[in-house]
mmCIF file of C-alpha atoms and ligand atoms in Angstrom:
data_model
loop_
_atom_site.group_PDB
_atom_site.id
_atom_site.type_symbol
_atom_site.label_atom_id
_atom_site.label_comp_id
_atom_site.label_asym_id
_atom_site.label_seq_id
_atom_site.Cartn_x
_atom_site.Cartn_y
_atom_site.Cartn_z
ATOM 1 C CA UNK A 1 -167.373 112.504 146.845
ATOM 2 C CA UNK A 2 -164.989 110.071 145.162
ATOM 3 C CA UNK A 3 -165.963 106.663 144.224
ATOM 4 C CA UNK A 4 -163.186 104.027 143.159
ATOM 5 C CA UNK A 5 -164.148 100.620 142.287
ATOM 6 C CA UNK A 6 -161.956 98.050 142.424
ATOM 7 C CA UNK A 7 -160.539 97.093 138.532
ATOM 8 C CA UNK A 8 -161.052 93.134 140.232
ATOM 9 C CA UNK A 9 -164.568 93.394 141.780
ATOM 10 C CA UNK A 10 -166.960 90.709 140.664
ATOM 11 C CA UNK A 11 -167.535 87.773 138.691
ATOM 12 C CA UNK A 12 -164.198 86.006 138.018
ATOM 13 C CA UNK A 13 -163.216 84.038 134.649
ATOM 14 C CA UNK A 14 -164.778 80.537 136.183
ATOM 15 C CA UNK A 15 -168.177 81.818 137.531
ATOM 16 C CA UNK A 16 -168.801 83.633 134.525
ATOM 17 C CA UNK A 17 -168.314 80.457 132.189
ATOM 18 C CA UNK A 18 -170.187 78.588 134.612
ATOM 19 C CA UNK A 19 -173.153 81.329 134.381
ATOM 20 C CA UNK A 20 -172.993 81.881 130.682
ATOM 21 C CA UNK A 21 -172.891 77.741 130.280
ATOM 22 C CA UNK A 22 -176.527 77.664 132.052
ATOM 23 C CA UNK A 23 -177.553 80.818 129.836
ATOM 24 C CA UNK A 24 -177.360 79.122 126.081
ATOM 25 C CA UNK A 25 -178.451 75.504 127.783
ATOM 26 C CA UNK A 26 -181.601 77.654 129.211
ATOM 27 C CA UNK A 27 -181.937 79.238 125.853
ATOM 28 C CA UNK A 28 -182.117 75.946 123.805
ATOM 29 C CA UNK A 29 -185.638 75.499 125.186
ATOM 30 C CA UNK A 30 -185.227 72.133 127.111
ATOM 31 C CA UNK A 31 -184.994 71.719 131.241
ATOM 32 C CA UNK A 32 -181.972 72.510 132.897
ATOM 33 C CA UNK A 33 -180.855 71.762 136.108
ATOM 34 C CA UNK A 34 -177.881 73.176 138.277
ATOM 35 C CA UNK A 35 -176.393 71.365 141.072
ATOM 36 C CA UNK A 36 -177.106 73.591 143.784
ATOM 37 C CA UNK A 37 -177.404 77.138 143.450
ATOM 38 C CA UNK A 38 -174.978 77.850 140.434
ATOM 39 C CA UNK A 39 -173.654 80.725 142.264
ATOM 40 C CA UNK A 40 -173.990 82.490 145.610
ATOM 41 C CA UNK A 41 -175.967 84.980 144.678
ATOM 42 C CA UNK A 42 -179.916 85.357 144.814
ATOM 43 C CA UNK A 43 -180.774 87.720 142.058
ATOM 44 C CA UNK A 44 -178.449 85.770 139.383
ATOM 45 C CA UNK A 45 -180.149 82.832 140.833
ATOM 46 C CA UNK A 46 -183.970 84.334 140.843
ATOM 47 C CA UNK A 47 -183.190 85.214 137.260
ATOM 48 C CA UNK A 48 -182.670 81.741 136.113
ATOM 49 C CA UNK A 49 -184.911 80.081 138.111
ATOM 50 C CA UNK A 50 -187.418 82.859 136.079
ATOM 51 C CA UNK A 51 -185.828 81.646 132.638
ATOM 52 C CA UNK A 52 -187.075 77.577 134.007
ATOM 53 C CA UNK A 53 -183.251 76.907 135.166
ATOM 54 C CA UNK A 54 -184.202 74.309 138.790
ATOM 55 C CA UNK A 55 -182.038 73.794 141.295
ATOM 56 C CA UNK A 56 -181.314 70.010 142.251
ATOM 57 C CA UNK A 57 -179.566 69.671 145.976
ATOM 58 C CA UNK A 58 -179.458 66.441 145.990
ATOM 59 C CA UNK A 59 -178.672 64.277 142.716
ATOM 60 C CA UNK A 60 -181.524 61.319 143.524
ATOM 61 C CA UNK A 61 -184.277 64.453 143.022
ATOM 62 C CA UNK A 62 -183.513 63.904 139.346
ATOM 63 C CA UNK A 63 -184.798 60.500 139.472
ATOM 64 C CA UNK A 64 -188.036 62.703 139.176
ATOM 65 C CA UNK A 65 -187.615 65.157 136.883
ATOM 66 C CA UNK A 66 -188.492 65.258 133.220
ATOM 67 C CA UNK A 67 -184.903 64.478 131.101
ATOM 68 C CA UNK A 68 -182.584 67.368 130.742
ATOM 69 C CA UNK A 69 -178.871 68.889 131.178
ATOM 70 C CA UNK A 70 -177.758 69.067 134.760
ATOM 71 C CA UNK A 71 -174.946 71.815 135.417
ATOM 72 C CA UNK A 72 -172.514 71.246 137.547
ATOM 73 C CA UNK A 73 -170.997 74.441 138.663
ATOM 74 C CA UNK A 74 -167.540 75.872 139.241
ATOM 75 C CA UNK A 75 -167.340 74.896 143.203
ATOM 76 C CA UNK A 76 -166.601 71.304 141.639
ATOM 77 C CA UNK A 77 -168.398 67.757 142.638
ATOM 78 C CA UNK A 78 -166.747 64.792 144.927
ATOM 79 C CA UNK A 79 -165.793 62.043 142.843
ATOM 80 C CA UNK A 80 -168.482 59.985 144.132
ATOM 81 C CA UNK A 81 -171.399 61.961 142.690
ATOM 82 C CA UNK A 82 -169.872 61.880 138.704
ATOM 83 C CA UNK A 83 -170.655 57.719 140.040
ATOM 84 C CA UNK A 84 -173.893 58.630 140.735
ATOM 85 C CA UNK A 85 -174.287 60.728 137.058
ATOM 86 C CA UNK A 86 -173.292 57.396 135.360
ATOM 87 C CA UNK A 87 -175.593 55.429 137.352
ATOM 88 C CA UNK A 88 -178.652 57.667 137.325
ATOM 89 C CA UNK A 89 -177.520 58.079 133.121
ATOM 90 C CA UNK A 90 -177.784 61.708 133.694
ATOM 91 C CA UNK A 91 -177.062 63.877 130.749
ATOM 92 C CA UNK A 92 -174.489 66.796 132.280
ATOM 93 C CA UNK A 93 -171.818 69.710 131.434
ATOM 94 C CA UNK A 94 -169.242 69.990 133.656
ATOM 95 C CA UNK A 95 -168.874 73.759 134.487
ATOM 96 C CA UNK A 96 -166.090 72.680 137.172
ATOM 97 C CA UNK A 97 -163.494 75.747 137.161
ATOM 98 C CA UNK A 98 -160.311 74.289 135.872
ATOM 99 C CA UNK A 99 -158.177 75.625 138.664
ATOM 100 C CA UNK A 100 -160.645 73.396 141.127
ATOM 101 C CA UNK A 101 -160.478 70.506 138.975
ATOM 102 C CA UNK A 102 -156.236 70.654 138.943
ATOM 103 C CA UNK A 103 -156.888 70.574 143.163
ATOM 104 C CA UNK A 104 -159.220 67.527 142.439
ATOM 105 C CA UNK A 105 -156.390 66.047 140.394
ATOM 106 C CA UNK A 106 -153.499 66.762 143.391
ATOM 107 C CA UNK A 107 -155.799 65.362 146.124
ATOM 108 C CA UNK A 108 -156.164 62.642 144.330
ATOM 109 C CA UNK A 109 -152.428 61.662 143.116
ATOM 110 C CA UNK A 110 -150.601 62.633 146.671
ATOM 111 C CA UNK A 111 -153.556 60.496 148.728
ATOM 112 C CA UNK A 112 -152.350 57.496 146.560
ATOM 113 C CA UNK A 113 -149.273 57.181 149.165
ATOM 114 C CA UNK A 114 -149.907 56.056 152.209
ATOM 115 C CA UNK A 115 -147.464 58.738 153.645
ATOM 116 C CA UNK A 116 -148.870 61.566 153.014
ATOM 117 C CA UNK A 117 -151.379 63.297 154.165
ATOM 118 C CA UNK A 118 -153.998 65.696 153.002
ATOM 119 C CA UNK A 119 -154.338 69.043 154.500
ATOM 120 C CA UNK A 120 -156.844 71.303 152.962
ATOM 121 C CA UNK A 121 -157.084 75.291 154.670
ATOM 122 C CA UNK A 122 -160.531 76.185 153.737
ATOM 123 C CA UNK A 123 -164.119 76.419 155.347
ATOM 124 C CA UNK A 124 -165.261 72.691 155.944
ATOM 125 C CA UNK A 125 -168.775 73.156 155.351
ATOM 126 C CA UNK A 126 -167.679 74.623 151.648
ATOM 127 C CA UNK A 127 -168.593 72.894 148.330
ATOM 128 C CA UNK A 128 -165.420 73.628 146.952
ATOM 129 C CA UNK A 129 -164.117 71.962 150.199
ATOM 130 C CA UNK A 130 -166.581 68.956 150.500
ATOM 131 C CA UNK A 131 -165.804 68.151 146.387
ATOM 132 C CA UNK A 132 -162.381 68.115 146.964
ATOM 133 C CA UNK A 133 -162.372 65.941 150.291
ATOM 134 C CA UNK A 134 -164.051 64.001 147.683
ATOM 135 C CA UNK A 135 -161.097 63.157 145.424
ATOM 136 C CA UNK A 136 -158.957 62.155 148.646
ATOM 137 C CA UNK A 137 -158.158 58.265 148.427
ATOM 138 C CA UNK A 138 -157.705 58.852 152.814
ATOM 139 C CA UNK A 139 -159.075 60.903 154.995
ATOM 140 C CA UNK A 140 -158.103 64.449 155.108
ATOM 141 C CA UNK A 141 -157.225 67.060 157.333
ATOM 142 C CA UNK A 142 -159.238 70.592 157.320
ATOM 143 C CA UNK A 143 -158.030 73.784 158.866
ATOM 144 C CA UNK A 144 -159.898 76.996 158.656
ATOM 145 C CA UNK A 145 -158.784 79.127 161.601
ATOM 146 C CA UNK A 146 -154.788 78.855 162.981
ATOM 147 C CA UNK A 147 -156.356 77.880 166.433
ATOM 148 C CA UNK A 148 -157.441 74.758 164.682
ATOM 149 C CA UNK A 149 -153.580 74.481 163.140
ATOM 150 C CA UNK A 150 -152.493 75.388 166.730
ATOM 151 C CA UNK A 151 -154.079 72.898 168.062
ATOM 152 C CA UNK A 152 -153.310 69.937 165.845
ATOM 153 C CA UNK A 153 -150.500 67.246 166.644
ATOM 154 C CA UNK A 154 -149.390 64.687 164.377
ATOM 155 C CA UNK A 155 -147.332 62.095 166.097
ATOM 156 C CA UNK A 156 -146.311 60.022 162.695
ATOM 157 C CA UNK A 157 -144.203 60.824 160.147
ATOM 158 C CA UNK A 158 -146.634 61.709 158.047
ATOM 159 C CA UNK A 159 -145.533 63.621 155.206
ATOM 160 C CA UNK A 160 -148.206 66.543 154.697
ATOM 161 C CA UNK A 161 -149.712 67.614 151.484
ATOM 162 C CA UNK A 162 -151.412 71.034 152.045
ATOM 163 C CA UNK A 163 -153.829 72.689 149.245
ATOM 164 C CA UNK A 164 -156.048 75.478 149.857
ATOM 165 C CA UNK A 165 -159.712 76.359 148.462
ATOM 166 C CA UNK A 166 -159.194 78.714 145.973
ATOM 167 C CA UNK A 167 -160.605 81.645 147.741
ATOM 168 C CA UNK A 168 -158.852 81.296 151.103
ATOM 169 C CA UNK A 169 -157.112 84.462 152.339
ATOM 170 C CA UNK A 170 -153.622 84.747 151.458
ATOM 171 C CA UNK A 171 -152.708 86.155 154.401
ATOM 172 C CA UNK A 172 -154.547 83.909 156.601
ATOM 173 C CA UNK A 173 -152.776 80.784 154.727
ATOM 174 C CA UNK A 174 -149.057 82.051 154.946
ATOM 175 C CA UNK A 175 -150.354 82.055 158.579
ATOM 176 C CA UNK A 176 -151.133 78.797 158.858
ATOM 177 C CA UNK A 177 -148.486 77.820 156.647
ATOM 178 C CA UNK A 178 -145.751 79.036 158.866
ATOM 179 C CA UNK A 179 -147.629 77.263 161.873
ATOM 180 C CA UNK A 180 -146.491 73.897 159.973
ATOM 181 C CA UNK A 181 -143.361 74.895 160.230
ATOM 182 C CA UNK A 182 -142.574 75.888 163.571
ATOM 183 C CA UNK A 183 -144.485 72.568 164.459
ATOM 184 C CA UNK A 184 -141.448 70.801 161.882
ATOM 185 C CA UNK A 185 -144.123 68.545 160.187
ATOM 186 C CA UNK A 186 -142.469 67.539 156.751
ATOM 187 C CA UNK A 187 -144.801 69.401 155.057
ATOM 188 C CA UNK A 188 -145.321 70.066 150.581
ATOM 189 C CA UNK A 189 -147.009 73.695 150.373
ATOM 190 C CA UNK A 190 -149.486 73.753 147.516
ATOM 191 C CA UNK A 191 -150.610 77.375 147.426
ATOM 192 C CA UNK A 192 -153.662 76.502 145.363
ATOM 193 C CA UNK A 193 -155.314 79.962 146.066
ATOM 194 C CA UNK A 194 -156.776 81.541 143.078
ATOM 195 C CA UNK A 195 -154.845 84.362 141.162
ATOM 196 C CA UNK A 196 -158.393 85.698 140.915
ATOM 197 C CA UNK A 197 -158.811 85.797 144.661
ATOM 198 C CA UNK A 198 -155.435 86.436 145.655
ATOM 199 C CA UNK A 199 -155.469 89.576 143.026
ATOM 200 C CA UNK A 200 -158.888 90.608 144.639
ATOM 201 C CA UNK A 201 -158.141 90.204 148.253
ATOM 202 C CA UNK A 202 -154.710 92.433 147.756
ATOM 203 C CA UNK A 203 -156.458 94.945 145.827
ATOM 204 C CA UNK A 204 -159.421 95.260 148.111
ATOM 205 C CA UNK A 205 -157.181 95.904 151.154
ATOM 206 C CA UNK A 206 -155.139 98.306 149.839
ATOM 207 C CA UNK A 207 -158.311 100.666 148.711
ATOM 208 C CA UNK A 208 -160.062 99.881 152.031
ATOM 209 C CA UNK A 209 -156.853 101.433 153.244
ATOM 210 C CA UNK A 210 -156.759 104.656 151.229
ATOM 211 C CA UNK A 211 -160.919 105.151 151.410
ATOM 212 C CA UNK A 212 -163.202 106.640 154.117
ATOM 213 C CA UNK A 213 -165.976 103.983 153.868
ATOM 214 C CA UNK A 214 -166.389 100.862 151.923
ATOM 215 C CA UNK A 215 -168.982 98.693 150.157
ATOM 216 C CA UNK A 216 -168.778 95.045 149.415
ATOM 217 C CA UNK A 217 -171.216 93.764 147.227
ATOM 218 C CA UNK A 218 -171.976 89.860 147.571
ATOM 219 C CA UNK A 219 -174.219 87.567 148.473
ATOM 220 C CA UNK A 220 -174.641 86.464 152.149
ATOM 221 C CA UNK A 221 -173.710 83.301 151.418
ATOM 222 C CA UNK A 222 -171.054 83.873 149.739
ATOM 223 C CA UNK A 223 -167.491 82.800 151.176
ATOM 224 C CA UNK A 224 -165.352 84.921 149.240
ATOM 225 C CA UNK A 225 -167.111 88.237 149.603
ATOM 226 C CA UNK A 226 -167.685 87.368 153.433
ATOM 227 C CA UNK A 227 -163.829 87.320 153.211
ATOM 228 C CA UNK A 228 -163.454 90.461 151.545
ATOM 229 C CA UNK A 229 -165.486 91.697 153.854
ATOM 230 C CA UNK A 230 -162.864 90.788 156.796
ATOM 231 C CA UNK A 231 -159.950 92.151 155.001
ATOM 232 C CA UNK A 232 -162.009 95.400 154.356
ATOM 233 C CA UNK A 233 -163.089 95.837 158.131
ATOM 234 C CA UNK A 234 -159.638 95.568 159.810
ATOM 235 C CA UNK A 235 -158.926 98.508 157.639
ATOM 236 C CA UNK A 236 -161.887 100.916 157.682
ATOM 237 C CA UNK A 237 -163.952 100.749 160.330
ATOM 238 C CA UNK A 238 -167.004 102.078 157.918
ATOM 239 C CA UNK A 239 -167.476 99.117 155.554
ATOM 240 C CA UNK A 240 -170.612 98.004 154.562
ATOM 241 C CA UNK A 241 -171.587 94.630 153.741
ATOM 242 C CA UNK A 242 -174.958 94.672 151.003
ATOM 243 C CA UNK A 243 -176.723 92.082 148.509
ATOM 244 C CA UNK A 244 -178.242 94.840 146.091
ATOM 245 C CA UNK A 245 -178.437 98.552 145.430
ATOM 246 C CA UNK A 246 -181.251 98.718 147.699
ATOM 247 C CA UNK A 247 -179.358 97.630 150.432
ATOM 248 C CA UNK A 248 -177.379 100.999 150.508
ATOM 249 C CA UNK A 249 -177.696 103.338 153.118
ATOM 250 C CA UNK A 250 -177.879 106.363 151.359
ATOM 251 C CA UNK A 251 -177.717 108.443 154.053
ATOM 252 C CA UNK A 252 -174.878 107.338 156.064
ATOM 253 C CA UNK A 253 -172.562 107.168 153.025
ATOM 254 C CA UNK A 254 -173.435 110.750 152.473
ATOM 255 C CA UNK A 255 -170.758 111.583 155.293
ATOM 256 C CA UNK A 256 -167.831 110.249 153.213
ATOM 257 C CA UNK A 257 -165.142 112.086 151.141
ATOM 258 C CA UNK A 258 -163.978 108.961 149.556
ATOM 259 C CA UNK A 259 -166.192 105.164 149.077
ATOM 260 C CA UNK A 260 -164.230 101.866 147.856
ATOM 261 C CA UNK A 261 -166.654 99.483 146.180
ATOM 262 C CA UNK A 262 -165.595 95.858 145.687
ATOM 263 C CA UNK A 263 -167.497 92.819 145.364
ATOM 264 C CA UNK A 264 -167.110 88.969 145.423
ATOM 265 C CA UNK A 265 -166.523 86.434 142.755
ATOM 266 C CA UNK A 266 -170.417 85.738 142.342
ATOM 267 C CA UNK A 267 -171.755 89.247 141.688
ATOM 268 C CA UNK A 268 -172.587 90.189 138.554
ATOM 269 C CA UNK A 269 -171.362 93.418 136.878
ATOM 270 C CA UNK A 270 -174.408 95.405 136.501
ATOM 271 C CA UNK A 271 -174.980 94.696 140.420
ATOM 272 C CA UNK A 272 -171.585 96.593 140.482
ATOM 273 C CA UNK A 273 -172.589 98.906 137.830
ATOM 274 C CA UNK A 274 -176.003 99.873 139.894
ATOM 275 C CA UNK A 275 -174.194 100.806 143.468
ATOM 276 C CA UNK A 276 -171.703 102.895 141.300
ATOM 277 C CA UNK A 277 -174.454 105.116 139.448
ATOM 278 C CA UNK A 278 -176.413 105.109 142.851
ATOM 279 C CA UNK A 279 -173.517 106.412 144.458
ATOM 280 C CA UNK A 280 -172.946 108.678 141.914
ATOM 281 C CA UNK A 281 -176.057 110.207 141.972
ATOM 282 C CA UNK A 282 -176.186 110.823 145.712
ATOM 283 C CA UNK A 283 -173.272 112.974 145.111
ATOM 284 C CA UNK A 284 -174.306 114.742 142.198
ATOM 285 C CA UNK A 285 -177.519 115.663 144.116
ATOM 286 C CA UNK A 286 -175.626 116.648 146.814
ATOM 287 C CA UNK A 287 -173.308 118.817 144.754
ATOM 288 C CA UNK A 288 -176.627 120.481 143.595
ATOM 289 C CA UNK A 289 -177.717 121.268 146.722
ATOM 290 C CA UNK A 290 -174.499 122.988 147.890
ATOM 291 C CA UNK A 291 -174.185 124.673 145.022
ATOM 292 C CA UNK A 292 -177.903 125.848 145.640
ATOM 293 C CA UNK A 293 -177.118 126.913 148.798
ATOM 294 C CA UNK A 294 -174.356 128.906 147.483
ATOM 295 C CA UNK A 295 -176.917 130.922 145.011
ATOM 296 C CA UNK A 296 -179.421 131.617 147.933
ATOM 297 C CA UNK A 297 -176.563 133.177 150.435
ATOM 298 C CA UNK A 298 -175.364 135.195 147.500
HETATM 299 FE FE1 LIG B 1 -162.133 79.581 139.382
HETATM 300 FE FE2 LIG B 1 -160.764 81.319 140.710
HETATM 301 FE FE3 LIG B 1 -163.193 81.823 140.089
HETATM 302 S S1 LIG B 1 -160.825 79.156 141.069
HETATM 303 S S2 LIG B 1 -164.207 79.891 140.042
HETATM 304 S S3 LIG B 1 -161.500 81.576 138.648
HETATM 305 S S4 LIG B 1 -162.226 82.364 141.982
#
């Protein structure tokens, strides 16, 4: 069997700083806090939590809690809760990933005039999404499907401003992009969409097209491998969507000639590692056994 991995599987530049931030804080000895899960992904999680690293879901909790450093992780914070830092006089290290924080910065400058209008193309209930409806000085627009786009109308002459969460599909936004079009809305296209992502979600599709099965490794909460899991499905029917090693189906993977492995943003890369050697080892063992086989009928 032949196992590729995908060179861009796993935990991207921002998640990583964001991860190793809460590392040395937890390794100075004094409490740490993150601002929600600091990434989705339970056993990354578990293993802080382990080291004393709490999770705070809602900033009045600290209000509680002995002094410490709160986290604040790459998904990025409305503007309305660094107000509630100053007024709580909470201690905190902004793990924000830059390329959120330069969305932050657009939503905020282009919702200053009263003409435009904010369009974000991303999952509404995302944090990413919620802390950058956050920066908007008006109310903005959010797409996430191009039924939603189809079935928008805009009777002013709005001018709209359209950003995307970072780990949209690329596809998916052209998509909706071109809808804007054909509708004629005077429209500014900020393609806002991770390089990360973007360089992921190509290189995921193309080896879900070349490979027999495929494993994405992610957690289920996770947006962006849910996503990679999407792209990977409309091209090989076999794909298999797991948390951990353990979740591999040993036996059903045993039919393949070739397996893809990718995984999201949030997965670490000895998660990655793991699934590899696993996989590996199933078809060592079942190289053995033909080989065995082999021996016997001669
Ligand atoms: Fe940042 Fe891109 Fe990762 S926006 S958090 S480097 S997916």
């Amino acid at each position: 069997m032949e196992i590729k991995v995908a060179k861009n599987a796993g935990f991207c530049f921002g998640v990583k700083r964001a991860v190793e931030l809460v590392n040395k804080l937890s390794s100075e000895g004094k409490p740490v806090y993150t601002y929600g899960e600091i990434i989705h992904n339970e056993s990354v999680v578990k293993e802080l939590e382990s080291k004393g690293v709490k999770v705070v879901n809602d900033l009045d909790e600290l209000r509680n809690l002995e002094k410490g450093t709160l986290v604040i992780r790459s998904h990025g914070i409305p503007k309305a809760d660094y107000d509630k830092l100053s007024e709580l006089g909470t201690k905190y290290e902004d793990a924000t990933c830059p390329f959120v924080k330069k969305i932050h910065k657009l939503a905020r400058e282009y919702s200053e005039d009263p003409n435009n209008k904010i369009v974000i193309i991303g999952s509404k209930h995302h944090p990413e999404v919620i802390g950058i409806r956050g920066w908007c000085l008006t109310e903005p627009v959010i797409f996430e499907t191009v039924e939603e786009v189809l079935n928008y109308s805009e009777n002013s002459d709005k001018k709209h401003i359209i950003l995307a969460q970072t780990t949209f599909n690329l596809n998916k936004f052209q998509d909706i992009v071109e809808i804007f079009e054909k509708k004629r809305y005077y429209s500014i296209v900020l393609n806002t969409i991770c390089n990360a992502t973007s360089a992921r979600q190509t290189e995921t599709e193309k080896l879900a097209g070349e490979a027999d099965a495929m494993i994405v490794v992610g957690g289920k909460h996770s947006s962006n491998t849910q996503k990679l899991y999407n792209i990977c499905i409309k091209k090989c029917v076999d794909t298999y969507y797991i948390q951990t090693p353990d979740d591999l189906d040993i036996r059903k993977l045993r039919l393949f000639r070739c397996v893809g492995i990718t995984a999201g943003a949030s997965t670490p890369n000895n998660i990655i590692e793991e699934v590899r050697t696993r996989m590996a080892e199933m078809s060592f063992e079942e190289m053995l056994e033909e080989s065995l086989k082999t021996t016997r009928h001669n």
